[in-house]
Short mmCIF file of C-alpha atoms in Angstrom, two decimals:
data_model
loop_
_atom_site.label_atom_id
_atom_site.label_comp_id
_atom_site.label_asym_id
_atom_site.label_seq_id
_atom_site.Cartn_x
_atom_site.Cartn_y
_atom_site.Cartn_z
CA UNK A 15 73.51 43.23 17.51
CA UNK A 16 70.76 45.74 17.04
CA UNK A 17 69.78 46.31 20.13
CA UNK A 18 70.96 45.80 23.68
CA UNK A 19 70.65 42.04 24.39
CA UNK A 20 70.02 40.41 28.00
CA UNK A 21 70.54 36.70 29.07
CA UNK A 22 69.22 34.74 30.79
CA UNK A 23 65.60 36.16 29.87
CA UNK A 24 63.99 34.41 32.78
CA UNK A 25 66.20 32.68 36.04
CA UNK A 26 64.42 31.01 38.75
CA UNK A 27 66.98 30.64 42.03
CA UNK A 28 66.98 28.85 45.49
CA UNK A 29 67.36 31.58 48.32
CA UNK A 30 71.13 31.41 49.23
CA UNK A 31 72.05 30.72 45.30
CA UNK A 32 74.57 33.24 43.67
CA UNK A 33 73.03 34.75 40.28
CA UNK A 34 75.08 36.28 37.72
CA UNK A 35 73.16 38.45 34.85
CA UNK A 36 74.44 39.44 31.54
CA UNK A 37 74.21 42.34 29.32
CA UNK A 38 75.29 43.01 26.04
CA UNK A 39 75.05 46.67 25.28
CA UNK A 40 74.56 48.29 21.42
CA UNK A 41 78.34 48.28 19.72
CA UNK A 42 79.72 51.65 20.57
CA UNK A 43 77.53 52.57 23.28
CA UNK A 44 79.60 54.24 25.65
CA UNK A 45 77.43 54.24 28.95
CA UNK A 46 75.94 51.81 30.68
CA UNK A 47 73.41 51.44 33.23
CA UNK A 48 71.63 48.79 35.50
CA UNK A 49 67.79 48.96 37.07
CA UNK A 50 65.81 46.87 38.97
CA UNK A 51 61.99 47.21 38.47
CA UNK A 52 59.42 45.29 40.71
CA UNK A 53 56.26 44.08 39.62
CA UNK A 54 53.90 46.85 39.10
CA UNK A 55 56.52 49.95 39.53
CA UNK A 56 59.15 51.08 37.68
CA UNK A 57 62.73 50.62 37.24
CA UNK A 58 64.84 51.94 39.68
CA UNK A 59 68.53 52.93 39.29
CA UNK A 60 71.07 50.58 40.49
CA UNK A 61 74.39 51.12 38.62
CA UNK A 62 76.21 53.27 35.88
CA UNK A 63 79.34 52.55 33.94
CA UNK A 64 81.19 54.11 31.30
CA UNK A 65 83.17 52.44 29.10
CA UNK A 66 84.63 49.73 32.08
CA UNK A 67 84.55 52.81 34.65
CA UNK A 68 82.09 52.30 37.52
CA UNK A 69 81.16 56.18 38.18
CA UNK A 70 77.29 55.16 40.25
CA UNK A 71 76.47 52.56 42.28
CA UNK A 72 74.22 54.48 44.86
CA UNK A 73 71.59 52.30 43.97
CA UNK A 74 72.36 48.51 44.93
CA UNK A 75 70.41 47.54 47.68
CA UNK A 76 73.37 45.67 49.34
CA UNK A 77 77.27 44.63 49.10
CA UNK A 78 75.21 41.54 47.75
CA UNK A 79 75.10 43.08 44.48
CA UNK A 80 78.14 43.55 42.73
CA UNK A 81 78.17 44.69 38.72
CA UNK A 82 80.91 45.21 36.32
CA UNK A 83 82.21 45.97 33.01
CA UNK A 84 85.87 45.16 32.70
CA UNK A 85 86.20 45.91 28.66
CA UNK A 86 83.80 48.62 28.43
CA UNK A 87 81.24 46.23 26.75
CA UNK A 88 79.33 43.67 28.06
CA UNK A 89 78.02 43.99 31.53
CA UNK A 90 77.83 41.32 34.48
CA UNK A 91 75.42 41.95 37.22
CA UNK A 92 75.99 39.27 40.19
CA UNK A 93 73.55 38.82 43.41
CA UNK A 94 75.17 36.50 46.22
CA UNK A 95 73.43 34.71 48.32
CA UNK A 96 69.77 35.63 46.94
CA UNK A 97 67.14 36.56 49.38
CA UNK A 98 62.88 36.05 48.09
CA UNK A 99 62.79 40.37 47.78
CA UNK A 100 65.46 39.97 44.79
CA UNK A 101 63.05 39.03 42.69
CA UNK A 102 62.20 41.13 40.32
CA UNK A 103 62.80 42.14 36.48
CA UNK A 104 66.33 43.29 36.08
CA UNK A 105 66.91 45.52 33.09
CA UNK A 106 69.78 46.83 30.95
CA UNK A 107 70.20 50.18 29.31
CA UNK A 108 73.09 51.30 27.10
CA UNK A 109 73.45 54.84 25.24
CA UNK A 110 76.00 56.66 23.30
CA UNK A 111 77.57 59.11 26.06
CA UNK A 112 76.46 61.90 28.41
CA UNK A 113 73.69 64.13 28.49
CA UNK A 114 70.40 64.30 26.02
CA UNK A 115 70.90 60.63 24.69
CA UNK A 116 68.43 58.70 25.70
CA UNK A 117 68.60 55.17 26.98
CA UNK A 118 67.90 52.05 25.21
CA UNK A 119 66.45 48.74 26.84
CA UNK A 120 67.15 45.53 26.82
CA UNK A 121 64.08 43.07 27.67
CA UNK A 122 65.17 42.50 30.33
CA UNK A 123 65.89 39.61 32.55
CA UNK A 124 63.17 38.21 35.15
CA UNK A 125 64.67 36.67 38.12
CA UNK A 126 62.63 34.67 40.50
CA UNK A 127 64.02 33.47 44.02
CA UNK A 128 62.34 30.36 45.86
CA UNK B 8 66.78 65.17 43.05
CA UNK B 9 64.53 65.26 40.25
CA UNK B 10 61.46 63.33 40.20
CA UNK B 11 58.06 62.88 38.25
CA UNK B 12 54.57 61.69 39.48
CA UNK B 13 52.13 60.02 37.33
CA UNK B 14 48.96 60.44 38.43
CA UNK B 15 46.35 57.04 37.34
CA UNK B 16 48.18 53.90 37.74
CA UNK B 17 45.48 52.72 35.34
CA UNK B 18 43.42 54.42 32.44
CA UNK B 19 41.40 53.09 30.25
CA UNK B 20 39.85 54.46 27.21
CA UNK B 21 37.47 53.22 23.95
CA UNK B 22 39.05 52.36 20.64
CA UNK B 23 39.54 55.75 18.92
CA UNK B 24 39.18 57.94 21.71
CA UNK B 25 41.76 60.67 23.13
CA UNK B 26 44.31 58.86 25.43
CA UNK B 27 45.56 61.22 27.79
CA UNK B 28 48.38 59.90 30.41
CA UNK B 29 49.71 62.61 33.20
CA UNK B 30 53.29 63.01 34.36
CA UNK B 31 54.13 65.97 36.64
CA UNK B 32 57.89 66.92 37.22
CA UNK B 33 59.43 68.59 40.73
CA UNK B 34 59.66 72.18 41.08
CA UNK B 35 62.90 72.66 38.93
CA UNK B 36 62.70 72.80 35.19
CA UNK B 37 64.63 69.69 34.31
CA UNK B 38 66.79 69.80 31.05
CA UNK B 39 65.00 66.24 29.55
CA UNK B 40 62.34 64.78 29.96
CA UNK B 41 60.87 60.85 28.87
CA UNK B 42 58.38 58.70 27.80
CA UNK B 43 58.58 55.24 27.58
CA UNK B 44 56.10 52.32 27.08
CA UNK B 45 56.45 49.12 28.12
CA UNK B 46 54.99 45.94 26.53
CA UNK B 47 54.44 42.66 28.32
CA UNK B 48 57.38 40.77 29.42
CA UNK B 49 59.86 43.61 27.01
CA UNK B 50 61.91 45.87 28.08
CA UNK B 51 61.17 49.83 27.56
CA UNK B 52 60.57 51.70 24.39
CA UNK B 53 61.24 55.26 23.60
CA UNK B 54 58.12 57.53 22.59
CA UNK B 55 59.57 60.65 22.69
CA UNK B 56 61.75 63.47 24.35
CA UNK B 57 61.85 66.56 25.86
CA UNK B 58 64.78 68.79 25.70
CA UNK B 59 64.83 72.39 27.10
CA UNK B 60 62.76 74.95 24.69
CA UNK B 61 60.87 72.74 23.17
CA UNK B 62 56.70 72.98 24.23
CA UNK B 63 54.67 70.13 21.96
CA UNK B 64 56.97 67.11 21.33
CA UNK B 65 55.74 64.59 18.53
CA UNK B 66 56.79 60.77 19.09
CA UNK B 67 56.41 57.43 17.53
CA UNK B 68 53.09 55.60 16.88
CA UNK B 69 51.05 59.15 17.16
CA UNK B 70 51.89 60.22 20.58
CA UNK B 71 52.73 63.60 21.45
CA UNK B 72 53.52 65.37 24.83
CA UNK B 73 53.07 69.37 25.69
CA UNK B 74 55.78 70.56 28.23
CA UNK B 75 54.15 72.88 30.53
CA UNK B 76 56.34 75.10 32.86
CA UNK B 77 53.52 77.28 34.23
CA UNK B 78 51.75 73.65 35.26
CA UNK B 79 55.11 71.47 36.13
CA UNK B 80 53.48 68.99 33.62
CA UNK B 81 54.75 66.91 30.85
CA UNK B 82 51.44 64.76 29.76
CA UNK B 83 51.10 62.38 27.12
CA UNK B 84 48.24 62.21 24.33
CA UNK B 85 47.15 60.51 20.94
CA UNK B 86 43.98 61.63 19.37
CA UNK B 87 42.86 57.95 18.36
CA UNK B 88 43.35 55.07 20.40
CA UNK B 89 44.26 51.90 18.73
CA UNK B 90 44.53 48.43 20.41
CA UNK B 91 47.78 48.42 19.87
CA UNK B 92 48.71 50.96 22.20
CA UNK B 93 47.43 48.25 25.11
CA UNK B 94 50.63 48.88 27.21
CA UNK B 95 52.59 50.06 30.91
CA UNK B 96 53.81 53.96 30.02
CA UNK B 97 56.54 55.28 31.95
CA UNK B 98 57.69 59.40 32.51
CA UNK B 99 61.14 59.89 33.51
CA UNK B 100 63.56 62.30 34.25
CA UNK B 101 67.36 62.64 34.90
CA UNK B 102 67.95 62.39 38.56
CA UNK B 103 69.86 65.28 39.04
CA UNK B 104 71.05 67.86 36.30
CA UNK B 105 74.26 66.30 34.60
CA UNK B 106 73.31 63.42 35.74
CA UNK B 107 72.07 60.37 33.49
CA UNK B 108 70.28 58.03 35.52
CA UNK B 109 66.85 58.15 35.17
CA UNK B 110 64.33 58.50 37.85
CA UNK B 111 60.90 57.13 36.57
CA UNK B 112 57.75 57.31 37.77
CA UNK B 113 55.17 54.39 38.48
CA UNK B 114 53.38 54.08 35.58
CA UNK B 115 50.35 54.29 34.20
CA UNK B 116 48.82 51.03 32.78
CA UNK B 117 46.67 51.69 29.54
CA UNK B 118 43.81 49.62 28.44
CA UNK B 119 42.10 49.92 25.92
CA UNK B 120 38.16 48.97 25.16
CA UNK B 121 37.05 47.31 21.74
#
């Protein structure tokens, strides 16, 4: 596609529930990163692959959170057992490789825990 | 680590009137700099980028940003607001040099009066 691609766009959870979010990343985008962004702040880091490699994950809150990339393309991001503060707007960025290039969002997917 | 601070979580200026949104970055010069913006329930947009020599950097929709060393700043302006540009605007930065997560700041949410 054109663009990187998130689904579901909106989830809505019982605490306890496992989640699993996807991401499908521009074609040829080499890195790939997870953030989590509360309502009113911004995204904060939570993961970085490239290609299926796992080099970052300094910023999951907890061994709840568990993301990966096994073909170097599209992304899963699973929560287990979901607690009310996981909700939040989980977003997707993919760009071509290191350094300068910058990062291009998905819209996101809005996760909301009962 | 690198980090920026955005100073107004919310601004709001007339239709046609100078928008200016602040972003300060730590100490260290960082190599890149970011804005994004941020429309309701999207994800996040590139405006424009910074990348080491550069002072006045133009981006989309009429935004431009003046890098700053002497004042650690990297603030965003348009001459003419348009109601359009009704949006959540984001600075970022790499987290550490070599690094490409992003740290961002909180935001500054723009409105704009008729």
């Amino acid at each position: 596609g054109a663009g990187v691609s998130q689904s579901p766009r909106y989830k809505v959870a019982k605490r306890g529930q496992d989640v699993a979010l996807r991401c499908d990343p521009i074609s040829g985008h080499v890195s790939l990163f997870w953030y989590q962004q509360a309502l009113g702040q911004g995204p904060e880091f939570l993961t970085y692959f490239q290609n299926e490699a796992q080099l970052d994950k300094s910023g999951l809150p907890s061994d709840r959170f568990f993301a990966e990339r096994p073909e170097g393309s599209v992304s899963t991001l699973k929560i287990q057992r979901t607690q009310q503060e996981d909700s939040a707007v989980y977003l997707c960025a993919s760009s071509l490789n290191r350094g300068n290039q910058p990062q291009h969002f998905g819209d996101g997917t809005r996760l909301s825990i009962l | 680590a690198q980090s920026v601070t955005q100073l107004g979580s919310h601004v709001s200026v007339s239709e046609g009137a100078l928008v200016l949104l602040r972003c300060n970055y730590s100490s260290s010069v960082p190599p890149y700099l970011f804005w994004y913006v941020q429309y309701p329930n999207q994800g996040l947009q590139l405006l424009l980028k910074y990348t080491t020599g550069a002072t006045l950097v133009k981006g989309i929709n009429g935004f431009e940003a003046e890098f700053k060393k002497s004042e650690t700043s990297f603030h965003l302006t348009k001459p003419s607001a348009h109601m359009s540009d009704a949006a959540e605007y984001f600075c970022a930065v790499p987290s550490n040099f070599g690094n490409e997560k992003l740290t961002f700041g909180t935001g500054t949410r723009l409105t704009i009066i008729p």
